[in-house]
mmCIF file of C-alpha atoms and ligand atoms in Angstrom:
data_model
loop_
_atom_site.group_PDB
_atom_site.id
_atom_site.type_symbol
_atom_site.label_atom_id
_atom_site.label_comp_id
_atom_site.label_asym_id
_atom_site.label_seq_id
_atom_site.Cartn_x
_atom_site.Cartn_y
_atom_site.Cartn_z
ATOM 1 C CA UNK A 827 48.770 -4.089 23.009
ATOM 2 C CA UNK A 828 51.831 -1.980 23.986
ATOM 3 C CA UNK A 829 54.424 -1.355 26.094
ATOM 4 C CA UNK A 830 55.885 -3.065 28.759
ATOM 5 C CA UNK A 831 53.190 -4.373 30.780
ATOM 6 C CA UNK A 832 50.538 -3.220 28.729
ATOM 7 C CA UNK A 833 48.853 -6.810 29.589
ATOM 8 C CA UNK A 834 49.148 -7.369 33.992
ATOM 9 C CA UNK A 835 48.096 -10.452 33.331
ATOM 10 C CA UNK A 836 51.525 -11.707 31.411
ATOM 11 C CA UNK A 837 54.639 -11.961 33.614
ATOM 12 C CA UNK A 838 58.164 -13.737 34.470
ATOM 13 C CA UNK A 839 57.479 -17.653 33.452
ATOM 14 C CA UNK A 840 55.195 -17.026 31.053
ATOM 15 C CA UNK A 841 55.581 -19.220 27.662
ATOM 16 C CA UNK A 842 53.793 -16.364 25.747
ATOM 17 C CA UNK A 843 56.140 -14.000 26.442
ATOM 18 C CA UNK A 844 59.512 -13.770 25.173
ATOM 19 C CA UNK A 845 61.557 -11.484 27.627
ATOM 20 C CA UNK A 846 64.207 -9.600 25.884
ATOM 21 C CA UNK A 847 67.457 -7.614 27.709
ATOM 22 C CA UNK A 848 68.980 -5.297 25.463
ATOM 23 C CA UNK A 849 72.999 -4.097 26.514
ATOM 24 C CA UNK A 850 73.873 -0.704 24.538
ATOM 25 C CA UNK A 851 76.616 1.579 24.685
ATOM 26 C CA UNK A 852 75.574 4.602 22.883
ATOM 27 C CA UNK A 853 73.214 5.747 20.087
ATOM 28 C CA UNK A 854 71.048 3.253 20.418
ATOM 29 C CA UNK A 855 69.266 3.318 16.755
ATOM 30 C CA UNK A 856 69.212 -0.933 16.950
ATOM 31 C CA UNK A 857 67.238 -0.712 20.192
ATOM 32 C CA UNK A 858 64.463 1.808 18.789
ATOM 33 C CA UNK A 859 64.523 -0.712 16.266
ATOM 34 C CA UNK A 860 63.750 -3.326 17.999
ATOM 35 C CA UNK A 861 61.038 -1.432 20.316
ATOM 36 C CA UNK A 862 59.302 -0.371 17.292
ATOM 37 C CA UNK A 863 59.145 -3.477 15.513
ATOM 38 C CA UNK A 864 59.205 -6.297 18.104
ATOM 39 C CA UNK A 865 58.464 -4.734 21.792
ATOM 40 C CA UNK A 866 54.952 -5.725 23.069
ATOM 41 C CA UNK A 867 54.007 -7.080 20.222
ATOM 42 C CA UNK A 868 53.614 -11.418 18.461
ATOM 43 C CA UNK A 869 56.845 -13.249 17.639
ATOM 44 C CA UNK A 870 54.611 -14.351 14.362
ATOM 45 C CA UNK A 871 53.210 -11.059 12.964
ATOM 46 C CA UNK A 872 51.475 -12.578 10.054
ATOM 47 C CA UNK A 873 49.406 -15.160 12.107
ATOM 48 C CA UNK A 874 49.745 -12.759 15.606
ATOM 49 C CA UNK A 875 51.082 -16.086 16.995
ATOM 50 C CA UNK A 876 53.907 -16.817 18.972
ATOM 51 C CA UNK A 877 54.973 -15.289 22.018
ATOM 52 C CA UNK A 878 54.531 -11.939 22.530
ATOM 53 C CA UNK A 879 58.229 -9.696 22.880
ATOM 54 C CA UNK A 880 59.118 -7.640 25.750
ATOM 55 C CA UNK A 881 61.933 -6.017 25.816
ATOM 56 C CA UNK A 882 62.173 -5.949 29.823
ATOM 57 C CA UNK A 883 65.384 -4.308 30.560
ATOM 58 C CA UNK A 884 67.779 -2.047 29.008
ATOM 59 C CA UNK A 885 71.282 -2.042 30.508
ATOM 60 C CA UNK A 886 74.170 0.422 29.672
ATOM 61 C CA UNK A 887 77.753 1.155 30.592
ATOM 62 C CA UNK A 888 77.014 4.604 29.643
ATOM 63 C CA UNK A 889 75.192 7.100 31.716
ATOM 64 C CA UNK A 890 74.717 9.272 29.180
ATOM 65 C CA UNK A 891 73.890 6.832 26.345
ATOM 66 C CA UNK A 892 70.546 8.121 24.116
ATOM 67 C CA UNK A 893 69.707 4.480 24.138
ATOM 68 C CA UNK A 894 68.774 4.664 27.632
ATOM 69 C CA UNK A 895 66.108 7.651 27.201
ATOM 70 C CA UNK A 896 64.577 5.468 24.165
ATOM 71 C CA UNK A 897 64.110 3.005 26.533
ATOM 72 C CA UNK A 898 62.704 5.659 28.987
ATOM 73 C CA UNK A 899 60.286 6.924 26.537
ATOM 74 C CA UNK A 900 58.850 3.593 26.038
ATOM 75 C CA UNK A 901 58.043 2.609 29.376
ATOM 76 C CA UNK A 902 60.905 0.092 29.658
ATOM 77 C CA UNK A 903 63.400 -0.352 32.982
ATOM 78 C CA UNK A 904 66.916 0.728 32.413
ATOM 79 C CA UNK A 905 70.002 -0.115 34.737
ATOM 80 C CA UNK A 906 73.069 1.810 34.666
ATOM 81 C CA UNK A 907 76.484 -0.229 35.252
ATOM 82 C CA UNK A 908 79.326 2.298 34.502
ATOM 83 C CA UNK A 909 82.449 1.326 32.883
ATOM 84 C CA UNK A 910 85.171 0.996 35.485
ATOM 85 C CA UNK A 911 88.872 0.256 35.100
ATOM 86 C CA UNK A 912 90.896 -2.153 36.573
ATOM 87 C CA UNK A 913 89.829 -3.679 40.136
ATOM 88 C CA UNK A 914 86.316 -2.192 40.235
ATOM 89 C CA UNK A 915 86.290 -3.836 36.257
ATOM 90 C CA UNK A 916 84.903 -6.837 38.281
ATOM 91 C CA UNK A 917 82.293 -5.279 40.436
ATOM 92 C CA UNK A 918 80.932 -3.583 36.971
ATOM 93 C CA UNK A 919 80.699 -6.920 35.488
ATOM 94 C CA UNK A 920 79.260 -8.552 38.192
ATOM 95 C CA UNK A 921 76.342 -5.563 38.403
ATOM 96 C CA UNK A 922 75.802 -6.532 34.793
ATOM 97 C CA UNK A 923 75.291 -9.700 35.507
ATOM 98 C CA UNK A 924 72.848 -9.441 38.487
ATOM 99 C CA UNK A 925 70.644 -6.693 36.588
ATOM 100 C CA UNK A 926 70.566 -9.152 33.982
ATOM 101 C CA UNK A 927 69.926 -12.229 35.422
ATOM 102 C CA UNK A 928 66.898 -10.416 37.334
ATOM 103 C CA UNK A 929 65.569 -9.786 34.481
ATOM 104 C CA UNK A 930 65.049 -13.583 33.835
ATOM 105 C CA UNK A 931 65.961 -12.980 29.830
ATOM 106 C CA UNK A 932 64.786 -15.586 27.338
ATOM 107 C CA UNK A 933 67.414 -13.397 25.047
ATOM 108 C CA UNK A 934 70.240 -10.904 25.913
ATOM 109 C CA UNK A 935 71.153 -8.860 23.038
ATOM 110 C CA UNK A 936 74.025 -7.142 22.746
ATOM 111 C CA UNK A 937 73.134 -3.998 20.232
ATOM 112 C CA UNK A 938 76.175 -1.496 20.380
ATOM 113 C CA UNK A 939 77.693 -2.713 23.587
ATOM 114 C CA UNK A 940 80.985 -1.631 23.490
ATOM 115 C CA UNK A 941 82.240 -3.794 26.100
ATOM 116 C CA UNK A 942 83.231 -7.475 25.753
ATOM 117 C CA UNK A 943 81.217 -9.367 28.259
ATOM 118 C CA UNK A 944 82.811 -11.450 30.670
ATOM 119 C CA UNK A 945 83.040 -16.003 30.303
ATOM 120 C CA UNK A 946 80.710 -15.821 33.222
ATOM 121 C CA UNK A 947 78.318 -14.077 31.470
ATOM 122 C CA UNK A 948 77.961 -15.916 28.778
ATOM 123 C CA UNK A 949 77.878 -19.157 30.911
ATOM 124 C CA UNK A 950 75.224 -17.681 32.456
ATOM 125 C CA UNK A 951 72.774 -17.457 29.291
ATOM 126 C CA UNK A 952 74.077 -20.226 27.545
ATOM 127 C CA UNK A 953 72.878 -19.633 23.462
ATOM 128 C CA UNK A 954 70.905 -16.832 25.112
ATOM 129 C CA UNK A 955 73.429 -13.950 24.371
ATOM 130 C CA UNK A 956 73.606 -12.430 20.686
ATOM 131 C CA UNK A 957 75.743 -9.739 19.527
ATOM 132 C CA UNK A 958 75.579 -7.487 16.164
ATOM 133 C CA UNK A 959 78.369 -6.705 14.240
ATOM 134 C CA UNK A 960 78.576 -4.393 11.318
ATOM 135 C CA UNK A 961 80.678 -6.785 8.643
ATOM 136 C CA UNK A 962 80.002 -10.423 7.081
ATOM 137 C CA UNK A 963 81.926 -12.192 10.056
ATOM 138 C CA UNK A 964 84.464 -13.956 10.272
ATOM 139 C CA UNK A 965 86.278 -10.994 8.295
ATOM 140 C CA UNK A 966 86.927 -7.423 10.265
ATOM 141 C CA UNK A 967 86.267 -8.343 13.438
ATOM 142 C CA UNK A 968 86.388 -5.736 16.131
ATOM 143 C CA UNK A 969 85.668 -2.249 16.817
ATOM 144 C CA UNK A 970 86.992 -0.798 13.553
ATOM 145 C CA UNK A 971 85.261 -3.056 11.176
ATOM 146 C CA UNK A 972 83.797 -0.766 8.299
ATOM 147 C CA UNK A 973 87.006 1.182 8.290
ATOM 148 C CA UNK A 974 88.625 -1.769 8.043
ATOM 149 C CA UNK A 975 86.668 -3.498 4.845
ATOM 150 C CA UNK A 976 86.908 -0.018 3.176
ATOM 151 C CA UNK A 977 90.859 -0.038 3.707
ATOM 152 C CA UNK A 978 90.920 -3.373 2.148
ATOM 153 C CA UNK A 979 88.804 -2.539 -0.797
ATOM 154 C CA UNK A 980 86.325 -5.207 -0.268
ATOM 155 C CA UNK A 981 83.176 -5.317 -2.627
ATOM 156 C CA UNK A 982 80.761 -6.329 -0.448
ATOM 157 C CA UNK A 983 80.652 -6.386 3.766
ATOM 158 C CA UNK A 984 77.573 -6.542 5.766
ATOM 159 C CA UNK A 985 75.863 -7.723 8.827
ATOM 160 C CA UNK A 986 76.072 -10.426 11.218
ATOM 161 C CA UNK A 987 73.969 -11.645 13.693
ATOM 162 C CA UNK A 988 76.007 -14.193 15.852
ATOM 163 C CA UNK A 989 75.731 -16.351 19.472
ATOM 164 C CA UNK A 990 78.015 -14.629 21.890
ATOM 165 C CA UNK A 991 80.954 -16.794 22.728
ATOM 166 C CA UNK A 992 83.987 -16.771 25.151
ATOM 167 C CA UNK A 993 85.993 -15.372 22.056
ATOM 168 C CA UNK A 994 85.847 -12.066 20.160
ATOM 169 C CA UNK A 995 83.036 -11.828 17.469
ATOM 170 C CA UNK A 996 83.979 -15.505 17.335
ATOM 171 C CA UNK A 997 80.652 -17.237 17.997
ATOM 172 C CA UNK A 998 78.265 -19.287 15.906
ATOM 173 C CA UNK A 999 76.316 -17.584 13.130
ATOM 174 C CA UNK A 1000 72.589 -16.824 12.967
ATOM 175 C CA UNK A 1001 72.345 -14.358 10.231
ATOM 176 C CA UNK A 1002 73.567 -12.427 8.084
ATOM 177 C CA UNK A 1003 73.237 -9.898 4.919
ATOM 178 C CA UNK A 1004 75.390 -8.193 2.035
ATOM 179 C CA UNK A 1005 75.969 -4.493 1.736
ATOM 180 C CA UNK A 1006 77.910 -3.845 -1.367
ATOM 181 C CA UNK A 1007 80.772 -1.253 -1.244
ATOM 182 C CA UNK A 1008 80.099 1.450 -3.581
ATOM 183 C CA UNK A 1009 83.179 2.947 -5.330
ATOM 184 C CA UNK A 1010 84.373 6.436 -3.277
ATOM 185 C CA UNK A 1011 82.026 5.338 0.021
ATOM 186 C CA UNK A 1012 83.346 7.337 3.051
ATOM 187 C CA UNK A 1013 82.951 5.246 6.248
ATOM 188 C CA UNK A 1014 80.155 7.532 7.264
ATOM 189 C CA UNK A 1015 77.645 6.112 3.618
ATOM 190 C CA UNK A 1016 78.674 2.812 4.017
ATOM 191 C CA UNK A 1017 78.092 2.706 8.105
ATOM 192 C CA UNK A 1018 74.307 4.731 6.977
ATOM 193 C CA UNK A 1019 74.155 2.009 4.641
ATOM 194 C CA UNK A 1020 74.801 -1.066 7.510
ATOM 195 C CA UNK A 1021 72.788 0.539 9.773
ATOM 196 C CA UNK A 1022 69.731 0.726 7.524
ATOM 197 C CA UNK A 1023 70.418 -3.228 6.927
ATOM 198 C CA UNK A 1024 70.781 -4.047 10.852
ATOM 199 C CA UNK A 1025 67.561 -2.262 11.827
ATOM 200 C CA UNK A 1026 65.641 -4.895 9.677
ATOM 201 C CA UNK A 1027 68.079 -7.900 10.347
ATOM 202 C CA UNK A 1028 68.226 -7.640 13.779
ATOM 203 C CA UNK A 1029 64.422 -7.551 14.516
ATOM 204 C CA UNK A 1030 64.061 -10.338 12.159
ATOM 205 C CA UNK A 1031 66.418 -12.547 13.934
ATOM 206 C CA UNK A 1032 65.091 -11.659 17.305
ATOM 207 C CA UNK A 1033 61.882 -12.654 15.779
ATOM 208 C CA UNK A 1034 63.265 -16.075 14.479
ATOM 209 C CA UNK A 1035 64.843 -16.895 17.923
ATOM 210 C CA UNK A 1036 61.671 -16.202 19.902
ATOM 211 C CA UNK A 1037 59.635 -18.555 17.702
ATOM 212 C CA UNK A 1038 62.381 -21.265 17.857
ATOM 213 C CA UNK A 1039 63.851 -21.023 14.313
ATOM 214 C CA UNK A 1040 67.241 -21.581 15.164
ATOM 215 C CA UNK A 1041 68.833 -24.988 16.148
ATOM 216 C CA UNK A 1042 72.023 -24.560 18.375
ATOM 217 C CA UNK A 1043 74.915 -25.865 16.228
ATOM 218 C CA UNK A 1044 75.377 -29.912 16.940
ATOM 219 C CA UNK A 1045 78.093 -30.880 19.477
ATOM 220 C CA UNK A 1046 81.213 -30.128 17.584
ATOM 221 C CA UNK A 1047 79.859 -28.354 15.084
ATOM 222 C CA UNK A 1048 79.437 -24.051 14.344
ATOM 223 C CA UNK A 1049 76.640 -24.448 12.409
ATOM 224 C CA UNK A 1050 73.265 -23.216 13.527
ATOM 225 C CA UNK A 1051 69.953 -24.586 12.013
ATOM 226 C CA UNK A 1052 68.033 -21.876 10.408
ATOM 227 C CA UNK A 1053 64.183 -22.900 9.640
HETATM 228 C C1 GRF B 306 75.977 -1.018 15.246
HETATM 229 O O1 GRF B 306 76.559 -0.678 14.024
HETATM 230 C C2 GRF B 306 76.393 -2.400 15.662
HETATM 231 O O2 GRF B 306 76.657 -3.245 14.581
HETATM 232 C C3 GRF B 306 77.676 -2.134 16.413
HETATM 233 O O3 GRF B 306 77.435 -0.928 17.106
HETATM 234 C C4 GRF B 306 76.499 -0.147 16.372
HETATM 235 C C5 GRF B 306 75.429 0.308 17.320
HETATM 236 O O4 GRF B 306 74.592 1.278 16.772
HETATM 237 N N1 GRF B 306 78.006 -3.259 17.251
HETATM 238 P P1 GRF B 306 73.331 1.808 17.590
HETATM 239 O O5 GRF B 306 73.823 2.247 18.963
HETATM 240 O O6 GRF B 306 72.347 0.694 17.685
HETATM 241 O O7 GRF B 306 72.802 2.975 16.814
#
């Protein structure tokens, strides 16, 4: 089994499939990640149980982003919703969100997007949206983050895989893992160094999510549940 509807018979409302959106911006290494590892294939790859993953839809703001012809190349729809500036802000966000939402997403991820989704949005796919982030959130937040932990000297910084909230990088944690700082690391070794981490984290969590590992955090609470 492979590729996006390698099986005709599996489809939109179908428990045994787990349909994944992925939103990138650029390079797209996390997405080939995921497509090799996850697309078309068991949630549960030890016991080939579970649903199976699809990643269904690959959205970016960027035209010219490479993650869009890795999606090409393996058979799986892109949409294009170019970044716009002030008024027309609005009508990019709201193509977002109807590309998405006809997707009907058991998951949006958010692998390199480099533009903050909107409140509606997340309303939209409530503990349905996840985001990677290249430090051990909440420290170095934002779009600067392994410059950042290397300016401060940190010893160790990592990767987070977090619910998308109304707030910036702010949302309830799924997963994370440790990259230890090595002594003279430029930001270009340590970010080869995350990335290597995210490509397995990232699957992994996907993988969790689609076979209902994770417990929303209790009312009041940030904590998620991780069987
Ligand atoms: C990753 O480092 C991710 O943590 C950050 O953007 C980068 C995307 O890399 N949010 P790629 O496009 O998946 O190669």
């Amino acid at each position: 089994m492979s590729g996006a509807g390698a099986d005709q018979t599996r489809g939109r409302g179908d428990d045994r499939v787990f349909r994944v959106v992925v939103l990138a911006s650029g390079n797209g290494s996390n997405l080939q990640a995921i497509i090799d590892q996850l697309h078309g294939k068991p949630a549960s790859v030890a016991e080939a149980e579970g649903p199976v993953i699809e990643v269904v839809l690959v959205v970016s703001d960027q035209p010219g982003a490479r993650a869009l012809d890795r999606a090409k190349k393996a058979g799986i729809p892109t949409a294009v919703c170019p970044r716009a500036l002030g008024a027309d802000r609005k009508e990019q966000e709201k193509a977002v969100l109807e590309a998405v939402s006809g997707a009907s997403p058991d998951l949006v991820v958010l692998a390199g997007y480099m533009l903050i989704v909107p409140p509606e949005f997340v309303r939209s796919f409530p503990l349905k949206v996840i985001n990677l982030h290249p430090a051990l959130l909440p420290a170095f937040p934002g779009t600067t983050s392994i410059e950042d932990a290397l300016e401060h000297g940190v010893k160790v910084t990592g990767v987070t895989v977090h619910f998308v909230d109304e707030g910036l990088d702010t949302g309830p944690i799924i997963s994370q893992r440790a990259v230890p700082v090595e002594e003279g690391d430029t930001a270009d070794e340590l970010a080869e160094r995350i990335h290597a981490v995210e490509h397995e984290l990232l699957p992994a969590t996907i993988r969790l999510l689609a076979l209902g590992g994770a417990k929303p955090p209790l009312s009041g609470t940030r904590v998620v549940q991780v069987d």
